[in-house]
PDB file of C-alpha atoms in Angstrom:
ATOM      1  CA  MET A   1      35.435  35.080  13.542  1.00  0.00           C
ATOM      2  CA  ASP A   2      32.993  37.919  14.388  1.00  0.00           C
ATOM      3  CA  GLU A   3      34.160  41.425  14.804  1.00  0.00           C
ATOM      4  CA  VAL A   4      36.203  42.292  18.226  1.00  0.00           C
ATOM      5  CA  ARG A   5      35.129  45.720  19.568  1.00  0.00           C
ATOM      6  CA  ILE A   6      36.754  46.577  22.529  1.00  0.00           C
ATOM      7  CA  ARG A   7      34.492  50.009  24.335  1.00  0.00           C
ATOM      8  CA  GLY A   8      35.535  52.570  26.461  1.00  0.00           C
ATOM      9  CA  PHE A   9      34.570  53.855  29.468  1.00  0.00           C
ATOM     10  CA  GLU A  10      32.787  56.789  30.432  1.00  0.00           C
ATOM     11  CA  ASN A  11      34.762  59.644  31.400  1.00  0.00           C
ATOM     12  CA  THR A  12      32.209  62.722  31.601  1.00  0.00           C
ATOM     13  CA  ASN A  13      30.221  64.346  34.933  1.00  0.00           C
ATOM     14  CA  ASN A  14      28.085  61.104  34.751  1.00  0.00           C
ATOM     15  CA  ARG A  15      31.652  60.070  36.837  1.00  0.00           C
ATOM     16  CA  THR A  16      31.036  62.647  39.225  1.00  0.00           C
ATOM     17  CA  VAL A  17      28.623  61.699  42.435  1.00  0.00           C
ATOM     18  CA  VAL A  18      28.091  64.286  44.893  1.00  0.00           C
ATOM     19  CA  LEU A  19      27.231  65.307  48.229  1.00  0.00           C
ATOM     20  CA  CYS A  20      26.198  68.706  49.394  1.00  0.00           C
ATOM     21  CA  ASP A  21      24.052  67.797  51.980  1.00  0.00           C
ATOM     22  CA  GLU A  22      23.943  66.728  55.317  1.00  0.00           C
ATOM     23  CA  VAL A  23      25.042  63.674  56.194  1.00  0.00           C
ATOM     24  CA  THR A  24      21.934  61.235  56.679  1.00  0.00           C
ATOM     25  CA  SER A  25      20.976  57.493  55.913  1.00  0.00           C
ATOM     26  CA  SER A  26      19.086  58.802  53.107  1.00  0.00           C
ATOM     27  CA  SER A  27      22.284  61.155  51.764  1.00  0.00           C
ATOM     28  CA  VAL A  28      24.454  58.040  52.444  1.00  0.00           C
ATOM     29  CA  ALA A  29      21.910  55.618  51.151  1.00  0.00           C
ATOM     30  CA  ASN A  30      21.945  58.224  47.855  1.00  0.00           C
ATOM     31  CA  VAL A  31      25.575  59.005  47.729  1.00  0.00           C
ATOM     32  CA  LYS A  32      26.028  55.379  47.767  1.00  0.00           C
ATOM     33  CA  LYS A  33      24.334  53.762  44.772  1.00  0.00           C
ATOM     34  CA  GLU A  34      25.339  56.568  42.932  1.00  0.00           C
ATOM     35  CA  PHE A  35      28.980  55.381  43.475  1.00  0.00           C
ATOM     36  CA  LEU A  36      27.927  51.924  42.578  1.00  0.00           C
ATOM     37  CA  ASP A  37      26.099  52.999  39.329  1.00  0.00           C
ATOM     38  CA  ILE A  38      29.746  54.932  37.858  1.00  0.00           C
ATOM     39  CA  ILE A  39      30.863  50.628  39.452  1.00  0.00           C
ATOM     40  CA  CYS A  40      28.445  48.918  37.370  1.00  0.00           C
ATOM     41  CA  LYS A  41      28.553  50.128  34.534  1.00  0.00           C
ATOM     42  CA  ASP A  42      31.970  50.107  33.799  1.00  0.00           C
ATOM     43  CA  TYR A  43      32.092  46.521  34.844  1.00  0.00           C
ATOM     44  CA  GLU A  44      29.304  45.389  33.083  1.00  0.00           C
ATOM     45  CA  ILE A  45      31.839  46.831  29.623  1.00  0.00           C
ATOM     46  CA  TYR A  46      35.203  45.782  30.886  1.00  0.00           C
ATOM     47  CA  ASN A  47      33.373  42.181  31.103  1.00  0.00           C
ATOM     48  CA  GLU A  48      32.311  42.739  28.227  1.00  0.00           C
ATOM     49  CA  ASN A  49      35.366  43.109  26.948  1.00  0.00           C
ATOM     50  CA  VAL A  50      36.488  40.612  28.015  1.00  0.00           C
ATOM     51  CA  LYS A  51      34.655  38.470  26.434  1.00  0.00           C
ATOM     52  CA  GLN A  52      35.454  39.802  24.210  1.00  0.00           C
ATOM     53  CA  LEU A  53      39.506  39.442  23.745  1.00  0.00           C
ATOM     54  CA  ARG A  54      38.914  35.783  24.520  1.00  0.00           C
ATOM     55  CA  THR A  55      37.653  35.408  21.066  1.00  0.00           C
ATOM     56  CA  ILE A  56      41.356  35.964  20.129  1.00  0.00           C
ATOM     57  CA  SER A  57      43.289  34.944  23.567  1.00  0.00           C
ATOM     58  CA  ASN A  58      42.748  34.977  26.532  1.00  0.00           C
ATOM     59  CA  GLU A  59      46.619  35.779  26.893  1.00  0.00           C
ATOM     60  CA  VAL A  60      45.856  38.993  24.905  1.00  0.00           C
ATOM     61  CA  ALA A  61      41.842  38.684  27.802  1.00  0.00           C
ATOM     62  CA  GLU A  62      44.731  38.479  30.157  1.00  0.00           C
ATOM     63  CA  ALA A  63      47.172  41.098  29.756  1.00  0.00           C
ATOM     64  CA  TYR A  64      43.570  43.707  29.797  1.00  0.00           C
ATOM     65  CA  ILE A  65      42.847  42.425  33.306  1.00  0.00           C
ATOM     66  CA  ASN A  66      46.296  42.606  34.405  1.00  0.00           C
ATOM     67  CA  THR A  67      47.065  47.171  32.835  1.00  0.00           C
ATOM     68  CA  VAL A  68      42.835  48.414  32.532  1.00  0.00           C
ATOM     69  CA  GLU A  69      42.392  51.748  34.877  1.00  0.00           C
ATOM     70  CA  PHE A  70      38.859  53.182  35.168  1.00  0.00           C
ATOM     71  CA  PRO A  71      38.687  56.402  35.210  1.00  0.00           C
ATOM     72  CA  PRO A  72      38.498  58.251  37.883  1.00  0.00           C
ATOM     73  CA  ILE A  73      35.196  59.175  40.095  1.00  0.00           C
ATOM     74  CA  ASN A  74      35.172  62.705  41.098  1.00  0.00           C
ATOM     75  CA  PHE A  75      33.164  62.425  44.702  1.00  0.00           C
ATOM     76  CA  GLU A  76      32.764  65.987  44.672  1.00  0.00           C
ATOM     77  CA  ILE A  77      31.376  67.117  48.892  1.00  0.00           C
ATOM     78  CA  ASN A  78      30.308  69.935  50.447  1.00  0.00           C
ATOM     79  CA  SER A  79      28.765  69.527  53.460  1.00  0.00           C
ATOM     80  CA  VAL A  80      28.016  70.671  57.050  1.00  0.00           C
ATOM     81  CA  GLY A  81      28.434  67.694  58.359  1.00  0.00           C
ATOM     82  CA  GLY A  82      25.620  65.483  60.283  1.00  0.00           C
ATOM     83  CA  THR A  83      25.426  61.631  61.629  1.00  0.00           C
ATOM     84  CA  VAL A  84      28.890  60.658  63.129  1.00  0.00           C
ATOM     85  CA  TYR A  85      26.481  56.640  62.497  1.00  0.00           C
ATOM     86  CA  ASP A  86      26.015  57.546  59.153  1.00  0.00           C
ATOM     87  CA  GLY A  87      29.534  59.029  57.659  1.00  0.00           C
ATOM     88  CA  LEU A  88      31.440  56.635  58.968  1.00  0.00           C
ATOM     89  CA  GLY A  89      29.060  53.987  57.256  1.00  0.00           C
ATOM     90  CA  LEU A  90      30.119  56.115  54.440  1.00  0.00           C
ATOM     91  CA  TYR A  91      34.076  56.353  55.032  1.00  0.00           C
ATOM     92  CA  ASP A  92      34.038  52.843  55.088  1.00  0.00           C
ATOM     93  CA  TYR A  93      32.071  52.637  51.706  1.00  0.00           C
ATOM     94  CA  VAL A  94      34.687  54.714  49.877  1.00  0.00           C
ATOM     95  CA  LYS A  95      37.605  53.523  51.082  1.00  0.00           C
ATOM     96  CA  ASP A  96      36.493  50.373  50.151  1.00  0.00           C
ATOM     97  CA  ILE A  97      35.893  51.653  46.713  1.00  0.00           C
ATOM     98  CA  CYS A  98      40.289  53.386  46.852  1.00  0.00           C
ATOM     99  CA  ASP A  99      41.358  49.876  48.694  1.00  0.00           C
ATOM    100  CA  THR A 100      40.072  47.525  47.195  1.00  0.00           C
ATOM    101  CA  GLY A 101      39.139  47.740  43.422  1.00  0.00           C
ATOM    102  CA  LYS A 102      40.625  49.652  40.565  1.00  0.00           C
ATOM    103  CA  HIS A 103      38.520  52.813  40.677  1.00  0.00           C
ATOM    104  CA  LYS A 104      40.968  56.270  41.706  1.00  0.00           C
ATOM    105  CA  VAL A 105      38.232  58.495  43.992  1.00  0.00           C
ATOM    106  CA  ILE A 106      39.209  62.235  43.080  1.00  0.00           C
ATOM    107  CA  VAL A 107      37.118  63.859  46.542  1.00  0.00           C
ATOM    108  CA  LYS A 108      37.012  67.522  45.776  1.00  0.00           C
ATOM    109  CA  CYS A 109      35.793  70.015  48.330  1.00  0.00           C
ATOM    110  CA  GLY A 110      34.171  72.867  47.851  1.00  0.00           C
ATOM    111  CA  GLY A 111      32.984  76.020  50.087  1.00  0.00           C
ATOM    112  CA  CYS A 112      31.883  73.855  53.552  1.00  0.00           C
ATOM    113  CA  VAL A 113      32.955  70.543  54.509  1.00  0.00           C
ATOM    114  CA  ALA A 114      32.322  70.147  58.606  1.00  0.00           C
ATOM    115  CA  SER A 115      31.878  68.120  61.514  1.00  0.00           C
ATOM    116  CA  ILE A 116      31.933  64.168  60.050  1.00  0.00           C
ATOM    117  CA  ALA A 117      32.052  65.214  56.548  1.00  0.00           C
ATOM    118  CA  THR A 118      35.538  65.864  57.060  1.00  0.00           C
ATOM    119  CA  ILE A 119      36.336  61.952  58.205  1.00  0.00           C
ATOM    120  CA  VAL A 120      34.244  61.197  55.062  1.00  0.00           C
ATOM    121  CA  MET A 121      36.561  62.875  52.811  1.00  0.00           C
ATOM    122  CA  LEU A 122      39.727  61.473  54.163  1.00  0.00           C
ATOM    123  CA  ALA A 123      38.531  57.752  53.201  1.00  0.00           C
ATOM    124  CA  SER A 124      40.084  58.878  49.450  1.00  0.00           C
ATOM    125  CA  PRO A 125      44.173  60.055  49.461  1.00  0.00           C
ATOM    126  CA  THR A 126      43.162  62.327  46.694  1.00  0.00           C
ATOM    127  CA  ARG A 127      41.712  65.669  48.493  1.00  0.00           C
ATOM    128  CA  ILE A 128      40.824  68.445  45.819  1.00  0.00           C
ATOM    129  CA  ALA A 129      39.791  71.276  47.238  1.00  0.00           C
ATOM    130  CA  GLY A 130      39.536  75.735  46.582  1.00  0.00           C
ATOM    131  CA  LYS A 131      40.908  77.967  47.582  1.00  0.00           C
ATOM    132  CA  THR A 132      37.719  79.545  49.344  1.00  0.00           C
ATOM    133  CA  SER A 133      36.972  76.662  50.771  1.00  0.00           C
ATOM    134  CA  SER A 134      36.333  76.024  54.503  1.00  0.00           C
ATOM    135  CA  PHE A 135      36.598  73.578  57.124  1.00  0.00           C
ATOM    136  CA  LEU A 136      34.955  72.643  60.694  1.00  0.00           C
ATOM    137  CA  ILE A 137      36.784  69.871  62.987  1.00  0.00           C
ATOM    138  CA  HIS A 138      35.341  69.928  66.874  1.00  0.00           C
ATOM    139  CA  SER A 139      33.663  67.509  69.021  1.00  0.00           C
ATOM    140  CA  ILE A 140      30.460  65.251  68.994  1.00  0.00           C
ATOM    141  CA  ALA A 141      28.021  67.155  69.647  1.00  0.00           C
ATOM    142  CA  ALA A 142      25.162  65.081  71.883  1.00  0.00           C
ATOM    143  CA  LEU A 143      22.639  65.327  74.588  1.00  0.00           C
ATOM    144  CA  GLU A 144      21.612  62.751  76.165  1.00  0.00           C
ATOM    145  CA  PHE A 145      18.140  62.067  78.553  1.00  0.00           C
ATOM    146  CA  GLY A 146      17.310  58.579  80.468  1.00  0.00           C
ATOM    147  CA  LYS A 147      17.822  57.547  83.402  1.00  0.00           C
ATOM    148  CA  ILE A 148      21.899  58.026  84.115  1.00  0.00           C
ATOM    149  CA  GLY A 149      23.021  54.345  83.610  1.00  0.00           C
ATOM    150  CA  ASP A 150      21.725  55.569  80.132  1.00  0.00           C
ATOM    151  CA  ILE A 151      23.317  58.735  80.562  1.00  0.00           C
ATOM    152  CA  VAL A 152      26.470  56.639  81.720  1.00  0.00           C
ATOM    153  CA  ASP A 153      25.787  54.187  78.409  1.00  0.00           C
ATOM    154  CA  GLY A 154      25.422  57.176  76.476  1.00  0.00           C
ATOM    155  CA  VAL A 155      28.648  58.936  76.913  1.00  0.00           C
ATOM    156  CA  LYS A 156      30.837  56.014  76.641  1.00  0.00           C
ATOM    157  CA  GLU A 157      29.670  55.505  73.686  1.00  0.00           C
ATOM    158  CA  LEU A 158      30.579  59.110  73.289  1.00  0.00           C
ATOM    159  CA  ASN A 159      33.999  58.568  74.642  1.00  0.00           C
ATOM    160  CA  ARG A 160      34.584  55.704  71.986  1.00  0.00           C
ATOM    161  CA  LEU A 161      33.254  57.357  68.801  1.00  0.00           C
ATOM    162  CA  THR A 162      35.902  59.628  69.852  1.00  0.00           C
ATOM    163  CA  LYS A 163      38.436  57.109  68.799  1.00  0.00           C
ATOM    164  CA  VAL A 164      37.743  55.969  66.902  1.00  0.00           C
ATOM    165  CA  LEU A 165      37.008  59.764  64.710  1.00  0.00           C
ATOM    166  CA  HIS A 166      40.940  60.513  66.083  1.00  0.00           C
ATOM    167  CA  ASN A 167      42.393  57.740  65.222  1.00  0.00           C
ATOM    168  CA  ILE A 168      40.692  58.967  61.525  1.00  0.00           C
ATOM    169  CA  TYR A 169      42.047  62.226  61.923  1.00  0.00           C
ATOM    170  CA  ILE A 170      45.600  60.619  62.851  1.00  0.00           C
ATOM    171  CA  GLU A 171      46.674  58.247  59.647  1.00  0.00           C
ATOM    172  CA  ASN A 172      45.347  60.323  57.641  1.00  0.00           C
ATOM    173  CA  THR A 173      46.299  63.894  58.178  1.00  0.00           C
ATOM    174  CA  ASN A 174      48.850  65.663  60.147  1.00  0.00           C
ATOM    175  CA  LEU A 175      46.873  66.230  62.837  1.00  0.00           C
ATOM    176  CA  THR A 176      47.756  64.902  67.169  1.00  0.00           C
ATOM    177  CA  GLU A 177      46.079  63.205  69.336  1.00  0.00           C
ATOM    178  CA  GLU A 178      47.521  66.275  71.173  1.00  0.00           C
ATOM    179  CA  GLU A 179      45.636  68.272  69.050  1.00  0.00           C
ATOM    180  CA  LEU A 180      42.092  66.738  68.500  1.00  0.00           C
ATOM    181  CA  ILE A 181      42.546  66.353  72.472  1.00  0.00           C
ATOM    182  CA  GLU A 182      42.467  69.877  72.624  1.00  0.00           C
ATOM    183  CA  ILE A 183      39.882  71.611  70.756  1.00  0.00           C
ATOM    184  CA  ASP A 184      37.151  68.376  72.347  1.00  0.00           C
ATOM    185  CA  LYS A 185      39.056  70.153  75.566  1.00  0.00           C
ATOM    186  CA  LEU A 186      38.179  73.130  75.169  1.00  0.00           C
ATOM    187  CA  LYS A 187      34.930  72.815  73.495  1.00  0.00           C
ATOM    188  CA  LYS A 188      35.780  74.796  70.134  1.00  0.00           C
ATOM    189  CA  ASP A 189      34.297  74.175  66.502  1.00  0.00           C
ATOM    190  CA  TYR A 190      38.134  74.595  65.202  1.00  0.00           C
ATOM    191  CA  TRP A 191      37.509  76.218  61.449  1.00  0.00           C
ATOM    192  CA  ILE A 192      40.669  77.001  59.212  1.00  0.00           C
ATOM    193  CA  ASP A 193      41.110  77.421  55.050  1.00  0.00           C
ATOM    194  CA  SER A 194      42.370  75.643  52.495  1.00  0.00           C
ATOM    195  CA  ALA A 195      45.805  76.794  52.890  1.00  0.00           C
ATOM    196  CA  GLU A 196      46.015  74.972  56.880  1.00  0.00           C
ATOM    197  CA  ALA A 197      43.509  72.378  55.736  1.00  0.00           C
ATOM    198  CA  LEU A 198      46.302  71.835  53.532  1.00  0.00           C
ATOM    199  CA  LYS A 199      49.372  72.031  55.795  1.00  0.00           C
ATOM    200  CA  LYS A 200      47.128  69.718  57.881  1.00  0.00           C
ATOM    201  CA  GLY A 201      46.761  67.236  55.837  1.00  0.00           C
ATOM    202  CA  LEU A 202      43.673  67.198  55.946  1.00  0.00           C
ATOM    203  CA  ILE A 203      44.025  67.460  51.883  1.00  0.00           C
ATOM    204  CA  THR A 204      46.880  66.808  49.507  1.00  0.00           C
ATOM    205  CA  LYS A 205      45.828  70.109  47.225  1.00  0.00           C
ATOM    206  CA  ILE A 206      44.305  73.455  46.672  1.00  0.00           C
ATOM    207  CA  LYS A 207      43.053  73.684  42.720  1.00  0.00           C
TER     208      LYS A 207
END
Protein backbone atom coordinates (compact mmCIF):
# COMPACT_ATOMS: atom_id res chain seq x y z
CA MET A 1 0.00 0.00 0.00
CA ASP A 2 1.29 3.46 -0.88
CA GLU A 3 2.04 5.85 1.98
CA VAL A 4 -1.00 7.93 2.93
CA ARG A 5 -0.29 11.65 3.16
CA ILE A 6 -3.00 14.01 4.38
CA ARG A 7 -2.43 17.59 3.30
CA GLY A 8 -3.48 20.54 5.41
CA PHE A 9 -5.19 23.68 4.14
CA GLU A 10 -3.44 27.00 3.78
CA ASN A 11 -4.18 29.29 6.70
CA THR A 12 -2.33 32.45 5.66
CA ASN A 13 -2.94 35.81 4.01
CA ASN A 14 -3.57 33.78 0.85
CA ARG A 15 -7.05 33.27 2.31
CA THR A 16 -7.87 37.00 2.22
CA VAL A 17 -10.14 38.55 -0.41
CA VAL A 18 -10.11 42.35 -0.71
CA LEU A 19 -12.71 44.82 -1.97
CA CYS A 20 -11.17 48.29 -1.78
CA ASP A 21 -12.60 49.80 -4.97
CA GLU A 22 -15.99 50.99 -6.07
CA VAL A 23 -18.47 48.16 -6.53
CA THR A 24 -18.48 47.70 -10.31
CA SER A 25 -18.73 44.76 -12.67
CA SER A 26 -14.92 44.74 -12.89
CA SER A 27 -14.21 44.83 -9.14
CA VAL A 28 -16.92 42.25 -8.47
CA ALA A 29 -15.41 39.92 -11.08
CA ASN A 30 -12.02 40.24 -9.38
CA VAL A 31 -13.49 39.50 -5.95
CA LYS A 32 -15.35 36.45 -7.24
CA LYS A 33 -12.16 35.15 -8.85
CA GLU A 34 -10.25 35.54 -5.57
CA PHE A 35 -12.94 33.60 -3.70
CA LEU A 36 -13.05 30.93 -6.40
CA ASP A 37 -9.26 30.48 -6.38
CA ILE A 38 -9.27 29.82 -2.61
CA ILE A 39 -12.28 27.50 -2.72
CA CYS A 40 -10.98 25.51 -5.70
CA LYS A 41 -7.59 25.02 -4.02
CA ASP A 42 -9.32 23.86 -0.83
CA TYR A 43 -11.42 21.30 -2.69
CA GLU A 44 -8.39 20.10 -4.63
CA ILE A 45 -6.68 19.29 -1.32
CA TYR A 46 -9.93 17.96 0.16
CA ASN A 47 -10.59 15.57 -2.74
CA GLU A 48 -6.99 14.40 -2.72
CA ASN A 49 -7.24 13.64 1.02
CA VAL A 50 -10.52 11.74 0.56
CA LYS A 51 -8.94 9.67 -2.21
CA GLN A 52 -5.96 8.88 0.00
CA LEU A 53 -8.15 7.92 2.96
CA ARG A 54 -10.28 5.62 0.86
CA THR A 55 -7.16 3.49 0.39
CA ILE A 56 -7.45 2.80 4.13
CA SER A 57 -11.22 2.35 4.30
CA ASN A 58 -14.45 4.03 3.30
CA GLU A 59 -15.29 4.49 6.97
CA VAL A 60 -12.14 6.53 7.57
CA ALA A 61 -12.82 8.62 4.48
CA GLU A 62 -16.44 9.26 5.52
CA ALA A 63 -15.30 10.32 9.00
CA TYR A 64 -13.00 12.87 7.38
CA ILE A 65 -15.74 14.10 5.05
CA ASN A 66 -18.15 14.60 7.94
CA THR A 67 -15.72 16.41 10.24
CA VAL A 68 -13.32 18.37 8.02
CA GLU A 69 -13.44 22.15 8.34
CA PHE A 70 -11.82 24.58 5.94
CA PRO A 71 -10.07 27.59 7.52
CA PRO A 72 -12.19 30.76 7.19
CA ILE A 73 -11.86 33.15 4.29
CA ASN A 74 -11.28 36.76 5.32
CA PHE A 75 -13.19 39.29 3.22
CA GLU A 76 -11.80 42.79 3.77
CA ILE A 77 -14.09 45.63 2.65
CA ASN A 78 -13.20 49.32 2.35
CA SER A 79 -15.47 50.71 -0.34
CA VAL A 80 -17.46 53.87 -1.05
CA GLY A 81 -20.15 51.79 -2.77
CA GLY A 82 -21.06 51.65 -6.41
CA THR A 83 -23.59 50.00 -8.69
CA VAL A 84 -26.63 48.42 -7.03
CA TYR A 85 -26.94 45.50 -9.45
CA ASP A 86 -23.27 44.57 -9.13
CA GLY A 87 -23.48 44.81 -5.34
CA LEU A 88 -26.54 42.57 -5.20
CA GLY A 89 -24.79 40.05 -7.44
CA LEU A 90 -21.81 39.94 -5.09
CA TYR A 91 -24.10 39.72 -2.05
CA ASP A 92 -25.78 36.62 -3.50
CA TYR A 93 -22.41 35.10 -4.44
CA VAL A 94 -20.87 35.45 -0.97
CA LYS A 95 -24.09 34.46 0.81
CA ASP A 96 -24.22 31.28 -1.24
CA ILE A 97 -20.68 30.43 -0.10
CA CYS A 98 -21.70 30.97 3.53
CA ASP A 99 -25.00 29.09 3.27
CA THR A 100 -24.20 26.05 1.15
CA GLY A 101 -20.52 25.25 1.53
CA LYS A 102 -18.01 24.25 4.17
CA HIS A 103 -16.48 27.73 4.14
CA LYS A 104 -16.94 30.43 6.74
CA VAL A 105 -16.48 33.99 5.47
CA ILE A 106 -15.37 36.62 7.97
CA VAL A 107 -16.04 40.17 6.80
CA LYS A 108 -13.55 42.73 8.10
CA CYS A 109 -14.61 46.35 7.64
CA GLY A 110 -12.04 49.12 7.58
CA GLY A 111 -12.09 52.79 6.73
CA CYS A 112 -15.39 53.37 4.96
CA VAL A 113 -18.11 50.90 4.04
CA ALA A 114 -20.76 52.88 2.22
CA SER A 115 -23.93 52.53 0.21
CA ILE A 116 -24.21 49.19 -1.63
CA ALA A 117 -21.00 47.99 0.07
CA THR A 118 -23.02 47.76 3.31
CA ILE A 119 -25.28 45.29 1.53
CA VAL A 120 -22.30 43.24 0.34
CA MET A 121 -20.94 42.92 3.88
CA LEU A 122 -24.31 41.58 5.12
CA ALA A 123 -23.79 38.42 3.05
CA SER A 124 -21.78 37.01 5.95
CA PRO A 125 -23.13 36.50 9.48
CA THR A 126 -19.70 37.42 10.90
CA ARG A 127 -18.87 41.10 10.41
CA ILE A 128 -15.99 42.77 12.27
CA ALA A 129 -15.03 46.45 12.11
CA GLY A 130 -12.24 48.63 13.40
CA LYS A 131 -13.08 51.29 15.97
CA THR A 132 -12.60 54.11 13.45
CA SER A 133 -14.65 52.57 10.65
CA SER A 134 -17.56 54.53 9.16
CA PHE A 135 -20.74 53.27 7.52
CA LEU A 136 -23.21 54.95 5.18
CA ILE A 137 -26.79 54.09 4.32
CA HIS A 138 -28.79 56.20 1.91
CA SER A 139 -31.49 56.00 -0.73
CA ILE A 140 -30.58 54.85 -4.23
CA ALA A 141 -29.21 57.63 -6.41
CA ALA A 142 -30.39 57.74 -10.02
CA LEU A 143 -30.74 60.18 -12.89
CA GLU A 144 -33.47 59.38 -15.42
CA PHE A 145 -33.65 60.71 -18.99
CA GLY A 146 -35.95 59.97 -21.90
CA LYS A 147 -39.67 59.93 -22.54
CA ILE A 148 -42.23 60.03 -19.75
CA GLY A 149 -42.73 56.29 -20.07
CA ASP A 150 -39.02 55.69 -19.62
CA ILE A 151 -38.95 57.84 -16.50
CA VAL A 152 -42.01 56.08 -15.05
CA ASP A 153 -40.40 52.69 -15.69
CA GLY A 154 -37.19 53.94 -14.07
CA VAL A 155 -39.06 55.03 -10.95
CA LYS A 156 -40.78 51.64 -10.74
CA GLU A 157 -37.42 49.90 -10.90
CA LEU A 158 -35.98 52.19 -8.23
CA ASN A 159 -38.92 51.35 -5.96
CA ARG A 160 -38.41 47.64 -6.59
CA LEU A 161 -34.69 47.83 -5.84
CA THR A 162 -35.35 49.89 -2.71
CA LYS A 163 -37.64 47.14 -1.42
CA VAL A 164 -34.98 44.52 -2.15
CA LEU A 165 -32.36 46.49 -0.22
CA HIS A 166 -34.72 47.16 2.69
CA ASN A 167 -35.49 43.45 2.99
CA ILE A 168 -31.78 42.60 3.15
CA TYR A 169 -31.18 45.20 5.87
CA ILE A 170 -34.19 44.02 7.86
CA GLU A 171 -33.27 40.33 7.60
CA ASN A 172 -29.64 40.83 8.65
CA THR A 173 -29.62 43.82 11.05
CA ASN A 174 -31.67 45.52 13.75
CA LEU A 175 -32.79 48.27 11.37
CA THR A 176 -36.55 48.57 10.98
CA GLU A 177 -38.65 49.35 7.92
CA GLU A 178 -39.66 52.63 9.57
CA GLU A 179 -36.03 53.71 10.01
CA LEU A 180 -35.17 52.85 6.42
CA ILE A 181 -38.21 54.67 5.05
CA GLU A 182 -37.27 57.72 7.12
CA ILE A 183 -33.76 57.72 5.64
CA ASP A 184 -35.23 57.54 2.13
CA LYS A 185 -37.84 60.21 2.86
CA LEU A 186 -35.31 62.68 4.21
CA LYS A 187 -33.01 61.95 1.26
CA LYS A 188 -30.03 62.24 3.55
CA ASP A 189 -26.78 60.35 4.00
CA TYR A 190 -27.01 58.34 7.22
CA TRP A 191 -23.42 58.11 8.47
CA ILE A 192 -22.69 56.11 11.61
CA ASP A 193 -19.58 54.95 13.45
CA SER A 194 -18.67 51.43 14.52
CA ALA A 195 -20.37 51.73 17.92
CA GLU A 196 -23.67 52.72 16.32
CA ALA A 197 -23.23 50.11 13.58
CA LEU A 198 -22.90 47.47 16.31
CA LYS A 199 -26.11 48.65 17.97
CA LYS A 200 -27.93 48.59 14.64
CA GLY A 201 -26.63 45.10 13.88
CA LEU A 202 -24.73 46.12 10.76
CA ILE A 203 -21.65 44.56 12.32
CA THR A 204 -21.32 41.83 14.94
CA LYS A 205 -18.06 42.85 16.61
CA ILE A 206 -15.63 45.76 17.03
CA LYS A 207 -12.00 44.75 17.13
